[in-house]
CSV table of C-alpha atoms in Angstrom, one decimal:
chain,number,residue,atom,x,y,z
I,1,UNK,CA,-8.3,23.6,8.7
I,2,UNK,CA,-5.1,23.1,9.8
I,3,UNK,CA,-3.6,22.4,7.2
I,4,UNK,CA,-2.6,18.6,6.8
I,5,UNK,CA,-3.6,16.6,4.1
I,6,UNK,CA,-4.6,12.9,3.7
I,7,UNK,CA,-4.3,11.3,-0.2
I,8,UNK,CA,-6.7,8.2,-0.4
I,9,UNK,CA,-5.4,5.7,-3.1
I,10,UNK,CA,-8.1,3.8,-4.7
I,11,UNK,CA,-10.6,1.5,-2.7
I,12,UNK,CA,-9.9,3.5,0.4
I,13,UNK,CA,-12.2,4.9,3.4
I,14,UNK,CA,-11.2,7.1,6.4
I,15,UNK,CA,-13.3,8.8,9.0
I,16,UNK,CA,-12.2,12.1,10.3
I,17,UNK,CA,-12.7,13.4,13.8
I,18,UNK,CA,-10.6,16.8,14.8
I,19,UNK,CA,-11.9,18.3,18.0
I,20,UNK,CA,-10.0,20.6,20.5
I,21,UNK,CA,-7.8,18.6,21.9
I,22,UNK,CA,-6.8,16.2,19.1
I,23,UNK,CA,-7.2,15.2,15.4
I,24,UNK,CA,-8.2,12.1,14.8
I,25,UNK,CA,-8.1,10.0,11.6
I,26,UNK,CA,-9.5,6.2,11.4
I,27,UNK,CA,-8.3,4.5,8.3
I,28,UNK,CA,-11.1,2.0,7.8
I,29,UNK,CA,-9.7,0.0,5.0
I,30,UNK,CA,-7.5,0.7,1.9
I,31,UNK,CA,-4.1,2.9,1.7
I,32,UNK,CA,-3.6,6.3,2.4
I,33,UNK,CA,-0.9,9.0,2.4
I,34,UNK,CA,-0.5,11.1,5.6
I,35,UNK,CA,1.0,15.0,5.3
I,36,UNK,CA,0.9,16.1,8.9
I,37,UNK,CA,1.3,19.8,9.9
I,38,UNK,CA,2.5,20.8,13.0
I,39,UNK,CA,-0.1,22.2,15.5
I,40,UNK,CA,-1.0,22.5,19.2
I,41,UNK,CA,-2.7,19.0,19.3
I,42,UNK,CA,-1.5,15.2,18.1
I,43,UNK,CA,-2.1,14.2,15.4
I,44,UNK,CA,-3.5,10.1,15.5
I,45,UNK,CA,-4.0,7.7,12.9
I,46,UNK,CA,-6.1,4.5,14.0
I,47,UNK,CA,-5.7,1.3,12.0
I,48,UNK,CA,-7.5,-1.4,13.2
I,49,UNK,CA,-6.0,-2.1,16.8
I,50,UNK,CA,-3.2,0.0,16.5
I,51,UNK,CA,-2.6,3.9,16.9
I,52,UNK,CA,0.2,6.4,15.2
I,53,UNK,CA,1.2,9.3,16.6
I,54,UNK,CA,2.8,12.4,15.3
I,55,UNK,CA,3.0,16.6,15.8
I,56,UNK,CA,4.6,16.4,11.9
I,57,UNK,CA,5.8,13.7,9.6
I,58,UNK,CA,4.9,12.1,6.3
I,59,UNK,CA,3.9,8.4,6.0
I,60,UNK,CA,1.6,5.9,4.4
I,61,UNK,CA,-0.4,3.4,6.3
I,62,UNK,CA,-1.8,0.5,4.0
I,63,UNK,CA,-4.6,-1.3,5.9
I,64,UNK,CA,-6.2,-4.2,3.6
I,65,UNK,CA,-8.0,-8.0,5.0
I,66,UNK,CA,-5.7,-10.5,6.0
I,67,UNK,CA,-3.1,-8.6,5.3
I,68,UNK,CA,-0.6,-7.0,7.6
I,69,UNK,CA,-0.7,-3.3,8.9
I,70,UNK,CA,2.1,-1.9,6.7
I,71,UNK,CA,3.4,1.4,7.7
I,72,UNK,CA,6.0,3.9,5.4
I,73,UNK,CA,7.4,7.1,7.4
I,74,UNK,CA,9.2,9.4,4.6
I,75,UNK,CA,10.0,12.2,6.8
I,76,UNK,CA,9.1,13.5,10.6
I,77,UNK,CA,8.6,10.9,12.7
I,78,UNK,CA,5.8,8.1,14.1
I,79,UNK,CA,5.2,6.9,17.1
I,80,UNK,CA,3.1,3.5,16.4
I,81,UNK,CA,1.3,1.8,19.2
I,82,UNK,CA,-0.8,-1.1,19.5
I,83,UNK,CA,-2.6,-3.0,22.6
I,84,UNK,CA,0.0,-5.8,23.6
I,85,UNK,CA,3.1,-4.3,22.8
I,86,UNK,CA,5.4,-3.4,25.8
I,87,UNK,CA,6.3,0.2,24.6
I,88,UNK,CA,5.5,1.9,21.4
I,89,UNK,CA,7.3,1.8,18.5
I,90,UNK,CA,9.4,4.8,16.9
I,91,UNK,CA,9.7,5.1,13.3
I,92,UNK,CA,12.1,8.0,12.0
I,93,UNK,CA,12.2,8.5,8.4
I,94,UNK,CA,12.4,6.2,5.4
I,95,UNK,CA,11.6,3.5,7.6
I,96,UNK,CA,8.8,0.7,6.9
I,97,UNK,CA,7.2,-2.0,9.9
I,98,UNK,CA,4.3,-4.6,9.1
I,99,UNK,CA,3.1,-5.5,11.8
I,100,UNK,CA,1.7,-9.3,12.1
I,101,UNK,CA,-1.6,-10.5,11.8
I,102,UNK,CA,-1.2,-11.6,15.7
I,103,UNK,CA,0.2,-9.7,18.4
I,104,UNK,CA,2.5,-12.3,19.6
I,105,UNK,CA,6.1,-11.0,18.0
I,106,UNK,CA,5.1,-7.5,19.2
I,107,UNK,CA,8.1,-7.2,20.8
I,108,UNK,CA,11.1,-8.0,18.5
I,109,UNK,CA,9.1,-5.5,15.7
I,110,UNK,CA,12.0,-2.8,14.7
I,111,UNK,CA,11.6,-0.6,11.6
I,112,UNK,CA,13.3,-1.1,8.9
I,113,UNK,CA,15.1,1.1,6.3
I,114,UNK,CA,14.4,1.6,3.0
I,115,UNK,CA,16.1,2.7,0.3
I,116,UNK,CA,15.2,5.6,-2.4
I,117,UNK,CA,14.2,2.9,-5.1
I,118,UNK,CA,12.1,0.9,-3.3
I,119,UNK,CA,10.3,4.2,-1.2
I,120,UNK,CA,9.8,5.8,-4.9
I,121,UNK,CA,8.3,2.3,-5.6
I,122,UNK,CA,5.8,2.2,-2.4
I,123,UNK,CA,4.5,5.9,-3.5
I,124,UNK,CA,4.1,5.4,-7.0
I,125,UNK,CA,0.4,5.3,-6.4
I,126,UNK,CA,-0.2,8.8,-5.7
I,127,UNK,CA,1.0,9.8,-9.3
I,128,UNK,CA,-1.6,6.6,-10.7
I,129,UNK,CA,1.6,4.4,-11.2
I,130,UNK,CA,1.7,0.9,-9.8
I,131,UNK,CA,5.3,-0.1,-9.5
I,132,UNK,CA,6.5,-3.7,-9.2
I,133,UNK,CA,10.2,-5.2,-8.4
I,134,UNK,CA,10.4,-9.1,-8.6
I,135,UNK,CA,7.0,-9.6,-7.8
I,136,UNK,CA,4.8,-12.8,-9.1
I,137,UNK,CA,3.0,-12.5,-12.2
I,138,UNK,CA,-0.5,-13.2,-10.6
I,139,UNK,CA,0.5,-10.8,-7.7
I,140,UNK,CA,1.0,-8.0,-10.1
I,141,UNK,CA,-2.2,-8.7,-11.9
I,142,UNK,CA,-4.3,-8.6,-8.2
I,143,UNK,CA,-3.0,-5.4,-7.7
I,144,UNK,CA,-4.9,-4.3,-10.9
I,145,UNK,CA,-7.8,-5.0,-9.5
I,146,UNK,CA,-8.2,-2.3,-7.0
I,147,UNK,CA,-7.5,0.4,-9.5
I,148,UNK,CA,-9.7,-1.3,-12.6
I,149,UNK,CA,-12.8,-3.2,-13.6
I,150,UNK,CA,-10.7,-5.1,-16.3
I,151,UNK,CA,-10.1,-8.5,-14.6
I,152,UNK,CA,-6.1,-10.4,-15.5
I,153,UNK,CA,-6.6,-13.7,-15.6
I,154,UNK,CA,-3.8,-16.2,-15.8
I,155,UNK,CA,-5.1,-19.8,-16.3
I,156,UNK,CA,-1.0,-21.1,-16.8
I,157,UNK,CA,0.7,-21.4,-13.2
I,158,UNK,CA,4.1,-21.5,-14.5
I,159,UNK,CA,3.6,-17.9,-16.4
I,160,UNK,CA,1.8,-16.7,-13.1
I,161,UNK,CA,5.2,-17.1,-11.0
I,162,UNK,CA,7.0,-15.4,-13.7
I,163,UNK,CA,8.8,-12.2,-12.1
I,164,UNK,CA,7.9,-9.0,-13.0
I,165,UNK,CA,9.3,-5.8,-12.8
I,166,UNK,CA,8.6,-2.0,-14.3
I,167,UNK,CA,6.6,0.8,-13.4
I,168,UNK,CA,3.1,1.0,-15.0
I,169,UNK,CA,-0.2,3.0,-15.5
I,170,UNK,CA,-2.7,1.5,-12.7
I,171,UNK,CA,-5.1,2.7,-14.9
I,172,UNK,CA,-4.1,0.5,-17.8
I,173,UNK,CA,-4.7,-3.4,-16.9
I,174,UNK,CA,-4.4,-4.2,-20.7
I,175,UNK,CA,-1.0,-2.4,-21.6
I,176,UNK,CA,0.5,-4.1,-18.7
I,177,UNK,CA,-1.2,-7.1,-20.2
I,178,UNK,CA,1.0,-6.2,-23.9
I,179,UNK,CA,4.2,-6.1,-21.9
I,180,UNK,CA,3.3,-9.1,-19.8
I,181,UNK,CA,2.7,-10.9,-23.0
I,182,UNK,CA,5.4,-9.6,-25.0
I,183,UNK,CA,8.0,-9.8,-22.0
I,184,UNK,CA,7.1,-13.6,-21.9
I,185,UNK,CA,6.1,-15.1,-24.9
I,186,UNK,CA,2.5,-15.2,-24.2
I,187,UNK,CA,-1.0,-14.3,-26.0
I,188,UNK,CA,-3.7,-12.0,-24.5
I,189,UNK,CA,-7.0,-13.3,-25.1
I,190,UNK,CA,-9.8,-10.5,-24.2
I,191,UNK,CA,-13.5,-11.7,-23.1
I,192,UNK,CA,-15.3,-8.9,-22.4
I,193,UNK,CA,-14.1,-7.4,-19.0
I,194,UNK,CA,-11.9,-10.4,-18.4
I,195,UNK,CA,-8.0,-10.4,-20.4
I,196,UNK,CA,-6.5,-13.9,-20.7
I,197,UNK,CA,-2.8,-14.5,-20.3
I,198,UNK,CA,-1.6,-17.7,-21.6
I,199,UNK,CA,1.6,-19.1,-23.3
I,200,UNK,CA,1.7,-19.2,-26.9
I,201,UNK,CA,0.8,-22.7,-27.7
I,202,UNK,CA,-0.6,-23.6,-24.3
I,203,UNK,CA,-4.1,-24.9,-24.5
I,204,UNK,CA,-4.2,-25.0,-20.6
């Protein structure tokens, strides 16, 4: 009712808990996108064992297992907390922190910036784009998997550290599977839910 929004990508859960004297968001698990209004109480944002502040910003927190808390401020600004770190963090925008697994190197963390490319890149998910710049073949391929049932598997481990970069329908597993193919010189082989990568001519 006040106003702010929160965008869930896919495989996402939050739990929301305004009351008088605060609004209160838990991201559970997944990514989300954070439009926060101004208004007479904070606005917080728990992920895991740390907290974000803010009275108005824009930022995405993505919270997945075993990975690091990664947090994007695009405008306003963040105040990120977490219990062993000396004093909280301030995060202004177009600035990006993970923070580690393990609260140990709490205190060198400093946000860092980013450019227009690579915050386009980060966001490409709320217009059901997936958006890759260098990354690993087989990395590119996981990320399918949160946005489709269709499984890429690469069998080859050469073609799976192949680089990859372009911007592509999350929706789509199988036409980033063409340009995979075509981009490299492989074959697609489709079983059922399951699309093959492999090298033409590799049996293995």
């Amino acid at each position: 009712d006040d106003g702010s929004t929160v965008m869930l990508n896919t495989q996402t859960s939050v739990r929301i808990r305004y009351s008088g004297s605060e609004r209160r968001v838990e991201l559970l698990d997944g990514e989300a996108y954070f439009t926060v209004v101004r208004d007479s109480r904070p606005f917080l944002v728990d992920a895991g064992d740390a907290r974000l502040r803010s009275a108005q910003a824009t930022f995405r927190v993505r919270k997945l297992a075993d990975k690091p808390l990664d947090v994007l401020v695009d405008g306003g600004g963040v105040l990120l907390d977490r219990a062993g770190m000396p004093v909280p963090v301030t995060m202004r925008p177009n600035t990006h922190i993970a923070l580690p697994l393990a609260a140990v190197d709490d205190a060198a963390l400093v946000p860092r910036p980013v450019s227009p490319d690579l915050l386009s890149r980060e966001l490409a998910w709320r217009e059901g784009k997936i958006a890759f710049e260098g990354e690993r073949l087989d990395e590119a391929a996981a990320a399918f998997a949160r946005y489709s049932n269709t499984r890429i598997e690469i069998a080859d481990p050469a073609l799976a550290g192949e680089p990859i970069t372009g911007l592509f329908a999350a929706s789509d597993p199988a036409g980033f599977s063409r340009a995979a193919a075509s981009i490299f010189g492989a074959r697609i082989e489709r079983r059922g839910d399951v699309v093959g990568l492999r090298r033409a001519g590799n049996a293995g």
